[in-house]
């Protein structure tokens, strides 16, 4: 929603994340005091009257009548100026100036958090815009509005609109940016496989700093890839990817999470996974899928372990993962009942036996160890 391009994340999306943390029950109260001050300062500095009223209604911020009246007066004054510029441009200037005047009003509505009026003004700006590239820039603005409000219907329609525009032309830079936007949408709506593919396609061309920093992009790429790719693809596209190797060490626990899974170091994997859970729970786009992601990751790691054996004792598996026999027994029982794992438990012998389906799966995973007995 910031008009300029560069390497800085959109201030509106930073604000949305802070508001998300303010509402999150796992964020300490002392941290919320700091966040509350930062949110209020951002709202006041941008005269975000409509957004402020929403935050007050949600009991995120306290009502300050004086601040509200001041912001509202500034909004009215600025909108009056923008309308005068539009009228002057339409009467005395050319089509380009008219477009710029309407665009300025659109961007101002975004700045103050006036969603509905921004979308109305967007339609006007679109009608005044001819060039495909400029139309695409408006679509990216609407996508950022969608992510600011987590309006997935708006995001989906904007992505579809962008793809139609690209059929008429469009440069590669904008097409590559759209992949990241669509990847974020897919991840936010639990389509992790498509998200992983889109993110991986964008690693070497990433320029969407307005959405998030590159480190965050790599974080999302690794998380989605681990539950979406087979071992061969994971090795080629993620474990050995130069772009990922340059930054993965900066993200706490992420390197251990990825490499311990690939190297079958299950104790280390679970420790790293535990370290990542807080980051996932406090991520604005992932938190709703936290429990689902936890299950998917455990399915991947349990399947990888069991694919290496015709049979294995529960005690040996528990030892490999650094957990108790009771924990593994309960975990596997749930996953088997849900159809996530293709094996059976011999309670009397304390043995896990993989069935024919799982053994056939082994031969589609060439980097796995050969089938052995334990």
Tab-separated table of C-alpha atoms in Angstrom:
chain	number	residue	atom	x	y	z
A	1	UNK	CA	0.000	0.000	0.000
A	2	UNK	CA	3.038	2.220	0.114
A	3	UNK	CA	3.213	3.965	-3.205
A	4	UNK	CA	6.981	3.680	-3.569
A	5	UNK	CA	8.893	0.556	-4.377
A	6	UNK	CA	12.019	-0.401	-2.465
A	7	UNK	CA	13.304	-2.740	0.173
A	8	UNK	CA	11.026	-1.645	3.004
A	9	UNK	CA	8.009	-3.539	4.255
A	10	UNK	CA	4.680	-1.742	3.950
A	11	UNK	CA	4.048	0.288	7.101
A	12	UNK	CA	0.400	-0.737	6.959
A	13	UNK	CA	1.298	-4.439	7.027
A	14	UNK	CA	3.700	-3.829	9.906
A	15	UNK	CA	0.824	-2.109	11.715
A	16	UNK	CA	-1.536	-5.016	10.966
A	17	UNK	CA	0.967	-7.464	12.471
A	18	UNK	CA	1.303	-5.381	15.625
A	19	UNK	CA	-2.484	-5.275	16.000
A	20	UNK	CA	-2.567	-9.046	15.520
A	21	UNK	CA	-0.025	-9.465	18.329
A	22	UNK	CA	-2.040	-7.106	20.562
A	23	UNK	CA	-5.013	-9.432	20.194
A	24	UNK	CA	-2.999	-12.636	20.675
A	25	UNK	CA	-3.421	-14.289	24.063
A	26	UNK	CA	0.125	-15.693	24.114
A	27	UNK	CA	1.827	-12.297	23.898
A	28	UNK	CA	2.968	-11.111	27.380
A	29	UNK	CA	1.162	-8.103	28.827
A	30	UNK	CA	4.376	-6.105	29.153
A	31	UNK	CA	4.994	-6.602	25.430
A	32	UNK	CA	1.439	-5.503	24.674
A	33	UNK	CA	2.023	-2.218	26.495
A	34	UNK	CA	4.847	-1.403	24.061
A	35	UNK	CA	2.833	-2.598	21.055
A	36	UNK	CA	-0.172	-0.532	22.096
A	37	UNK	CA	1.921	2.641	22.190
A	38	UNK	CA	3.425	1.882	18.779
A	39	UNK	CA	0.048	1.154	17.209
A	40	UNK	CA	-1.475	4.326	18.639
A	41	UNK	CA	1.461	6.436	17.424
A	42	UNK	CA	1.173	4.984	13.907
A	43	UNK	CA	-2.581	5.546	13.820
A	44	UNK	CA	-2.241	9.140	14.963
A	45	UNK	CA	0.671	9.994	12.663
A	46	UNK	CA	-1.319	8.773	9.644
A	47	UNK	CA	-4.642	10.243	10.837
A	48	UNK	CA	-6.267	6.807	10.549
A	49	UNK	CA	-9.683	7.813	11.849
A	50	UNK	CA	-11.735	4.881	10.451
A	51	UNK	CA	-9.138	2.320	11.512
A	52	UNK	CA	-8.852	3.909	14.957
A	53	UNK	CA	-12.625	3.650	15.393
A	54	UNK	CA	-12.472	-0.049	14.493
A	55	UNK	CA	-9.666	-0.667	16.987
A	56	UNK	CA	-11.642	1.123	19.703
A	57	UNK	CA	-14.720	-0.978	18.867
A	58	UNK	CA	-12.570	-4.120	19.138
A	59	UNK	CA	-11.220	-2.857	22.503
A	60	UNK	CA	-7.676	-2.877	21.188
A	61	UNK	CA	-7.262	0.854	21.867
A	62	UNK	CA	-8.960	3.195	24.308
A	63	UNK	CA	-11.165	5.983	23.011
A	64	UNK	CA	-9.590	9.443	23.051
A	65	UNK	CA	-12.236	11.934	21.900
A	66	UNK	CA	-9.724	14.740	21.428
A	67	UNK	CA	-7.457	12.611	19.220
A	68	UNK	CA	-10.436	11.306	17.258
A	69	UNK	CA	-11.796	14.809	16.585
A	70	UNK	CA	-8.364	16.037	15.533
A	71	UNK	CA	-7.815	13.160	13.096
A	72	UNK	CA	-11.312	13.502	11.658
A	73	UNK	CA	-10.790	17.225	11.009
A	74	UNK	CA	-7.494	16.529	9.233
A	75	UNK	CA	-9.170	13.843	7.104
A	76	UNK	CA	-11.927	16.213	6.034
A	77	UNK	CA	-9.430	18.930	5.173
A	78	UNK	CA	-7.185	16.597	3.154
A	79	UNK	CA	-10.079	15.011	1.254
A	80	UNK	CA	-11.355	18.495	0.376
A	81	UNK	CA	-7.925	19.354	-1.062
A	82	UNK	CA	-7.810	16.118	-3.036
A	83	UNK	CA	-11.278	16.740	-4.466
A	84	UNK	CA	-10.218	20.246	-5.496
A	85	UNK	CA	-7.157	18.822	-7.276
A	86	UNK	CA	-9.353	16.305	-9.091
A	87	UNK	CA	-11.780	19.045	-10.165
A	88	UNK	CA	-8.914	21.263	-11.343
A	89	UNK	CA	-7.297	18.397	-13.272
A	90	UNK	CA	-10.565	17.453	-14.968
A	91	UNK	CA	-11.240	21.052	-15.936
A	92	UNK	CA	-7.796	22.331	-16.862
A	93	UNK	CA	-5.352	19.461	-17.316
A	94	UNK	CA	-4.873	16.251	-19.291
A	95	UNK	CA	-5.824	12.623	-18.755
A	96	UNK	CA	-2.534	11.787	-17.042
A	97	UNK	CA	-3.012	14.504	-14.449
A	98	UNK	CA	-6.617	13.429	-13.872
A	99	UNK	CA	-5.456	9.871	-13.262
A	100	UNK	CA	-2.762	11.032	-10.841
A	101	UNK	CA	-5.277	13.118	-8.903
A	102	UNK	CA	-7.676	10.192	-8.514
A	103	UNK	CA	-4.782	7.885	-7.602
A	104	UNK	CA	-3.708	10.292	-4.841
A	105	UNK	CA	-7.193	10.133	-3.326
A	106	UNK	CA	-7.167	6.317	-3.551
A	107	UNK	CA	-3.817	6.134	-1.762
A	108	UNK	CA	-5.021	8.543	0.913
A	109	UNK	CA	-8.040	6.372	1.699
A	110	UNK	CA	-5.635	3.446	2.064
A	111	UNK	CA	-3.403	5.494	4.357
A	112	UNK	CA	-6.216	6.331	6.779
A	113	UNK	CA	-7.724	2.826	6.779
A	114	UNK	CA	-10.934	3.693	4.915
A	115	UNK	CA	-11.351	0.353	3.177
A	116	UNK	CA	-14.717	0.726	1.442
A	117	UNK	CA	-14.021	4.205	0.094
A	118	UNK	CA	-10.569	3.063	-1.036
A	119	UNK	CA	-12.116	0.243	-3.048
A	120	UNK	CA	-14.658	2.637	-4.572
A	121	UNK	CA	-11.885	5.049	-5.522
A	122	UNK	CA	-9.882	2.119	-6.898
A	123	UNK	CA	-12.590	1.513	-9.501
A	124	UNK	CA	-12.434	5.167	-10.537
A	125	UNK	CA	-8.634	5.001	-10.787
A	126	UNK	CA	-8.828	1.821	-12.861
A	127	UNK	CA	-11.203	3.479	-15.312
A	128	UNK	CA	-8.739	6.341	-15.714
A	129	UNK	CA	-5.795	3.977	-16.295
A	130	UNK	CA	-4.831	2.571	-19.710
A	131	UNK	CA	-1.325	1.113	-19.424
A	132	UNK	CA	-1.197	-2.552	-18.340
A	133	UNK	CA	1.722	-1.925	-16.003
A	134	UNK	CA	-0.141	0.842	-14.182
A	135	UNK	CA	-3.252	-1.328	-13.947
A	136	UNK	CA	-1.089	-4.056	-12.416
A	137	UNK	CA	0.257	-1.629	-9.830
A	138	UNK	CA	-3.330	-0.876	-8.815
A	139	UNK	CA	-3.963	-4.610	-8.456
A	140	UNK	CA	-0.944	-4.899	-6.155
A	141	UNK	CA	-2.412	-2.072	-4.075
A	142	UNK	CA	-5.715	-3.940	-3.818
A	143	UNK	CA	-3.815	-7.105	-2.837
A	144	UNK	CA	-2.109	-5.231	-0.014
A	145	UNK	CA	-5.491	-3.942	1.133
A	146	UNK	CA	-6.662	-7.559	1.132
A	147	UNK	CA	-3.725	-8.721	3.249
A	148	UNK	CA	-4.077	-5.743	5.601
A	149	UNK	CA	-7.656	-6.729	6.364
A	150	UNK	CA	-7.148	-10.485	5.697
A	151	UNK	CA	-9.949	-10.232	3.125
A	152	UNK	CA	-9.359	-13.441	1.188
A	153	UNK	CA	-12.229	-12.828	-1.211
A	154	UNK	CA	-10.641	-9.537	-2.282
A	155	UNK	CA	-7.228	-11.199	-2.548
A	156	UNK	CA	-8.561	-14.043	-4.695
A	157	UNK	CA	-10.404	-11.686	-7.048
A	158	UNK	CA	-7.360	-9.433	-7.329
A	159	UNK	CA	-5.105	-12.384	-8.227
A	160	UNK	CA	-7.575	-13.446	-10.918
A	161	UNK	CA	-7.690	-9.886	-12.235
A	162	UNK	CA	-3.892	-9.769	-12.368
A	163	UNK	CA	-3.708	-12.998	-14.360
A	164	UNK	CA	-6.209	-11.634	-16.894
A	165	UNK	CA	-4.099	-8.483	-17.247
A	166	UNK	CA	-0.983	-10.557	-17.842
A	167	UNK	CA	-2.687	-12.207	-20.790
A	168	UNK	CA	-2.661	-8.746	-22.384
A	169	UNK	CA	0.994	-8.194	-21.599
A	170	UNK	CA	3.018	-7.293	-18.543
A	171	UNK	CA	6.659	-7.474	-17.545
A	172	UNK	CA	8.440	-10.359	-15.847
A	173	UNK	CA	9.197	-8.360	-12.710
A	174	UNK	CA	5.513	-7.882	-11.952
A	175	UNK	CA	4.724	-11.496	-12.868
A	176	UNK	CA	7.359	-12.689	-10.429
A	177	UNK	CA	5.996	-10.397	-7.719
A	178	UNK	CA	2.527	-11.829	-8.265
A	179	UNK	CA	3.855	-15.348	-7.568
A	180	UNK	CA	4.839	-14.294	-4.056
A	181	UNK	CA	1.468	-12.631	-3.437
A	182	UNK	CA	-0.330	-15.745	-4.649
A	183	UNK	CA	2.002	-17.959	-2.619
A	184	UNK	CA	1.192	-15.978	0.520
A	185	UNK	CA	-2.520	-16.280	-0.265
A	186	UNK	CA	-2.181	-20.056	-0.750
A	187	UNK	CA	-0.243	-20.456	2.483
A	188	UNK	CA	-2.773	-18.331	4.373
A	189	UNK	CA	-5.613	-20.523	3.065
A	190	UNK	CA	-3.804	-23.815	3.816
A	191	UNK	CA	-2.804	-24.734	0.266
A	192	UNK	CA	0.782	-25.388	1.350
A	193	UNK	CA	1.836	-27.391	-1.699
A	194	UNK	CA	0.964	-24.659	-4.181
A	195	UNK	CA	2.454	-22.060	-1.856
A	196	UNK	CA	5.739	-23.982	-1.726
A	197	UNK	CA	5.920	-24.237	-5.525
A	198	UNK	CA	5.216	-20.528	-5.987
A	199	UNK	CA	7.734	-19.519	-3.325
A	200	UNK	CA	10.423	-21.790	-4.759
A	201	UNK	CA	9.842	-20.293	-8.221
A	202	UNK	CA	10.434	-16.843	-6.740
A	203	UNK	CA	13.597	-17.424	-4.687
A	204	UNK	CA	16.013	-15.957	-7.222
A	205	UNK	CA	13.693	-13.133	-8.330
A	206	UNK	CA	12.257	-11.990	-4.987
A	207	UNK	CA	11.459	-8.268	-4.894
A	208	UNK	CA	8.247	-8.140	-2.842
A	209	UNK	CA	9.811	-6.488	0.188
A	210	UNK	CA	6.571	-4.592	0.742
A	211	UNK	CA	5.030	-7.868	1.964
A	212	UNK	CA	7.849	-9.105	4.191
A	213	UNK	CA	11.654	-9.198	4.436
A	214	UNK	CA	13.617	-11.836	2.533
A	215	UNK	CA	14.352	-13.762	5.755
A	216	UNK	CA	10.619	-14.145	6.349
A	217	UNK	CA	10.161	-15.274	2.763
A	218	UNK	CA	12.768	-18.019	3.278
A	219	UNK	CA	11.063	-18.996	6.546
A	220	UNK	CA	7.763	-19.499	4.701
A	221	UNK	CA	9.476	-21.305	1.821
A	222	UNK	CA	11.149	-23.853	4.095
A	223	UNK	CA	8.042	-24.450	6.218
A	224	UNK	CA	5.775	-25.049	3.239
A	225	UNK	CA	8.356	-27.141	1.367
A	226	UNK	CA	8.975	-29.566	4.224
A	227	UNK	CA	5.389	-30.810	4.179
A	228	UNK	CA	4.975	-30.597	0.400
A	229	UNK	CA	8.083	-32.000	-1.293
A	230	UNK	CA	9.525	-35.499	-1.486
A	231	UNK	CA	13.083	-36.000	-0.238
A	232	UNK	CA	14.698	-35.718	-3.664
A	233	UNK	CA	12.994	-32.402	-4.419
A	234	UNK	CA	13.629	-31.142	-0.882
A	235	UNK	CA	17.343	-31.837	-1.306
A	236	UNK	CA	17.570	-30.190	-4.721
A	237	UNK	CA	15.311	-27.200	-4.205
A	238	UNK	CA	15.696	-26.395	-0.520
A	239	UNK	CA	18.519	-28.131	1.371
A	240	UNK	CA	21.138	-27.298	-1.276
A	241	UNK	CA	19.624	-24.064	-2.627
A	242	UNK	CA	22.273	-21.300	-2.491
A	243	UNK	CA	19.682	-18.580	-1.863
A	244	UNK	CA	18.346	-20.453	1.147
A	245	UNK	CA	21.787	-21.363	2.471
A	246	UNK	CA	22.814	-17.698	2.591
A	247	UNK	CA	20.078	-16.698	5.070
A	248	UNK	CA	18.699	-19.801	6.777
A	249	UNK	CA	21.259	-19.564	9.579
A	250	UNK	CA	19.883	-16.144	10.553
A	251	UNK	CA	16.472	-17.616	11.386
A	252	UNK	CA	16.444	-19.348	14.797
A	253	UNK	CA	15.996	-23.146	14.653
A	254	UNK	CA	15.155	-23.208	10.925
A	255	UNK	CA	18.420	-24.738	9.678
A	256	UNK	CA	18.280	-27.475	12.339
A	257	UNK	CA	14.628	-28.072	11.507
A	258	UNK	CA	15.320	-28.618	7.816
A	259	UNK	CA	18.627	-30.461	7.964
A	260	UNK	CA	17.815	-32.749	10.895
A	261	UNK	CA	14.697	-33.933	9.048
A	262	UNK	CA	16.618	-34.611	5.867
A	263	UNK	CA	19.483	-36.299	7.757
A	264	UNK	CA	17.079	-38.412	9.854
A	265	UNK	CA	18.300	-36.886	13.129
A	266	UNK	CA	14.919	-37.121	14.805
A	267	UNK	CA	15.811	-35.951	18.304
A	268	UNK	CA	17.368	-32.806	16.890
A	269	UNK	CA	14.382	-32.364	14.597
A	270	UNK	CA	11.882	-32.394	17.471
A	271	UNK	CA	13.997	-29.931	19.474
A	272	UNK	CA	14.202	-27.565	16.503
A	273	UNK	CA	10.493	-27.966	15.826
A	274	UNK	CA	9.692	-27.042	19.410
A	275	UNK	CA	11.773	-23.903	18.957
A	276	UNK	CA	9.821	-22.928	15.835
A	277	UNK	CA	6.347	-23.400	17.271
A	278	UNK	CA	6.288	-19.962	18.904
A	279	UNK	CA	7.198	-18.286	15.616
A	280	UNK	CA	4.409	-20.135	13.825
A	281	UNK	CA	1.821	-19.396	16.530
A	282	UNK	CA	2.676	-15.703	16.455
A	283	UNK	CA	2.691	-15.413	12.679
A	284	UNK	CA	-0.288	-13.518	11.316
A	285	UNK	CA	-0.630	-15.749	8.243
A	286	UNK	CA	0.130	-19.124	9.841
A	287	UNK	CA	-1.407	-19.032	13.307
A	288	UNK	CA	-4.825	-20.327	12.196
A	289	UNK	CA	-3.124	-23.384	10.706
A	290	UNK	CA	-0.822	-24.090	13.649
A	291	UNK	CA	-2.428	-27.376	14.744
A	292	UNK	CA	-2.844	-28.544	11.149
A	293	UNK	CA	0.792	-27.788	10.365
A	294	UNK	CA	1.933	-29.592	13.526
A	295	UNK	CA	0.050	-32.703	12.414
A	296	UNK	CA	1.375	-32.541	8.859
A	297	UNK	CA	4.983	-32.204	9.979
A	298	UNK	CA	4.666	-35.113	12.367
A	299	UNK	CA	3.074	-37.193	9.603
A	300	UNK	CA	6.064	-36.462	7.377
A	301	UNK	CA	8.669	-37.309	9.985
A	302	UNK	CA	6.929	-40.457	11.276
A	303	UNK	CA	6.391	-41.688	7.720
A	304	UNK	CA	10.026	-41.049	6.864
A	305	UNK	CA	11.176	-43.064	9.881
A	306	UNK	CA	8.794	-45.965	9.296
A	307	UNK	CA	9.474	-46.227	5.577
A	308	UNK	CA	12.937	-47.503	6.430
A	309	UNK	CA	11.647	-50.618	8.190
A	310	UNK	CA	9.445	-53.630	7.693
A	311	UNK	CA	9.065	-53.670	11.456
A	312	UNK	CA	10.489	-51.730	14.379
A	313	UNK	CA	9.896	-51.800	18.113
A	314	UNK	CA	7.990	-48.938	19.654
A	315	UNK	CA	10.805	-48.613	22.178
A	316	UNK	CA	13.380	-48.133	19.413
A	317	UNK	CA	11.242	-45.475	17.733
A	318	UNK	CA	10.684	-43.663	21.021
A	319	UNK	CA	14.439	-43.674	21.625
A	320	UNK	CA	15.117	-42.311	18.129
A	321	UNK	CA	12.751	-39.387	18.755
A	322	UNK	CA	13.808	-38.784	22.332
A	323	UNK	CA	10.319	-39.312	23.749
A	324	UNK	CA	8.574	-41.918	25.883
A	325	UNK	CA	7.095	-45.178	24.651
A	326	UNK	CA	3.684	-44.019	25.863
A	327	UNK	CA	3.916	-40.820	23.811
A	328	UNK	CA	4.817	-42.654	20.596
A	329	UNK	CA	2.123	-45.258	21.213
A	330	UNK	CA	-0.566	-42.588	21.618
A	331	UNK	CA	0.727	-40.503	18.699
A	332	UNK	CA	0.862	-43.369	16.231
A	333	UNK	CA	-2.525	-44.705	17.310
A	334	UNK	CA	-4.119	-41.358	16.438
A	335	UNK	CA	-2.295	-41.026	13.131
A	336	UNK	CA	-3.086	-44.607	12.078
A	337	UNK	CA	-6.770	-44.173	12.980
A	338	UNK	CA	-6.863	-40.967	10.915
A	339	UNK	CA	-5.349	-42.753	7.920
A	340	UNK	CA	-2.200	-40.630	8.045
A	341	UNK	CA	0.163	-43.578	8.597
A	342	UNK	CA	0.012	-46.944	6.851
A	343	UNK	CA	1.191	-49.319	9.541
A	344	UNK	CA	-0.168	-51.326	12.475
A	345	UNK	CA	0.789	-51.732	16.108
A	346	UNK	CA	1.323	-55.148	17.670
A	347	UNK	CA	0.609	-54.267	21.295
A	348	UNK	CA	1.650	-57.667	22.604
A	349	UNK	CA	5.064	-57.673	20.960
A	350	UNK	CA	5.488	-53.901	21.198
A	351	UNK	CA	6.249	-53.748	17.475
A	352	UNK	CA	5.225	-51.492	14.607
A	353	UNK	CA	4.730	-53.179	11.245
A	354	UNK	CA	4.500	-51.289	7.969
A	355	UNK	CA	2.092	-52.610	5.367
A	356	UNK	CA	2.640	-53.240	1.684
A	357	UNK	CA	1.500	-49.737	0.699
A	358	UNK	CA	4.176	-48.091	2.783
A	359	UNK	CA	6.852	-50.431	1.460
A	360	UNK	CA	5.815	-49.612	-2.110
A	361	UNK	CA	6.098	-45.931	-1.226
A	362	UNK	CA	9.709	-46.575	-0.338
A	363	UNK	CA	10.690	-47.118	-3.950
A	364	UNK	CA	9.382	-43.686	-4.915
A	365	UNK	CA	11.729	-42.120	-2.380
A	366	UNK	CA	15.203	-43.103	-3.702
A	367	UNK	CA	17.157	-41.263	-1.036
A	368	UNK	CA	15.617	-43.226	1.826
A	369	UNK	CA	17.515	-46.054	3.431
A	370	UNK	CA	16.872	-49.574	2.239
A	371	UNK	CA	14.170	-51.632	3.926
A	372	UNK	CA	15.590	-53.477	6.906
A	373	UNK	CA	14.386	-55.206	10.014
A	374	UNK	CA	15.111	-53.786	13.430
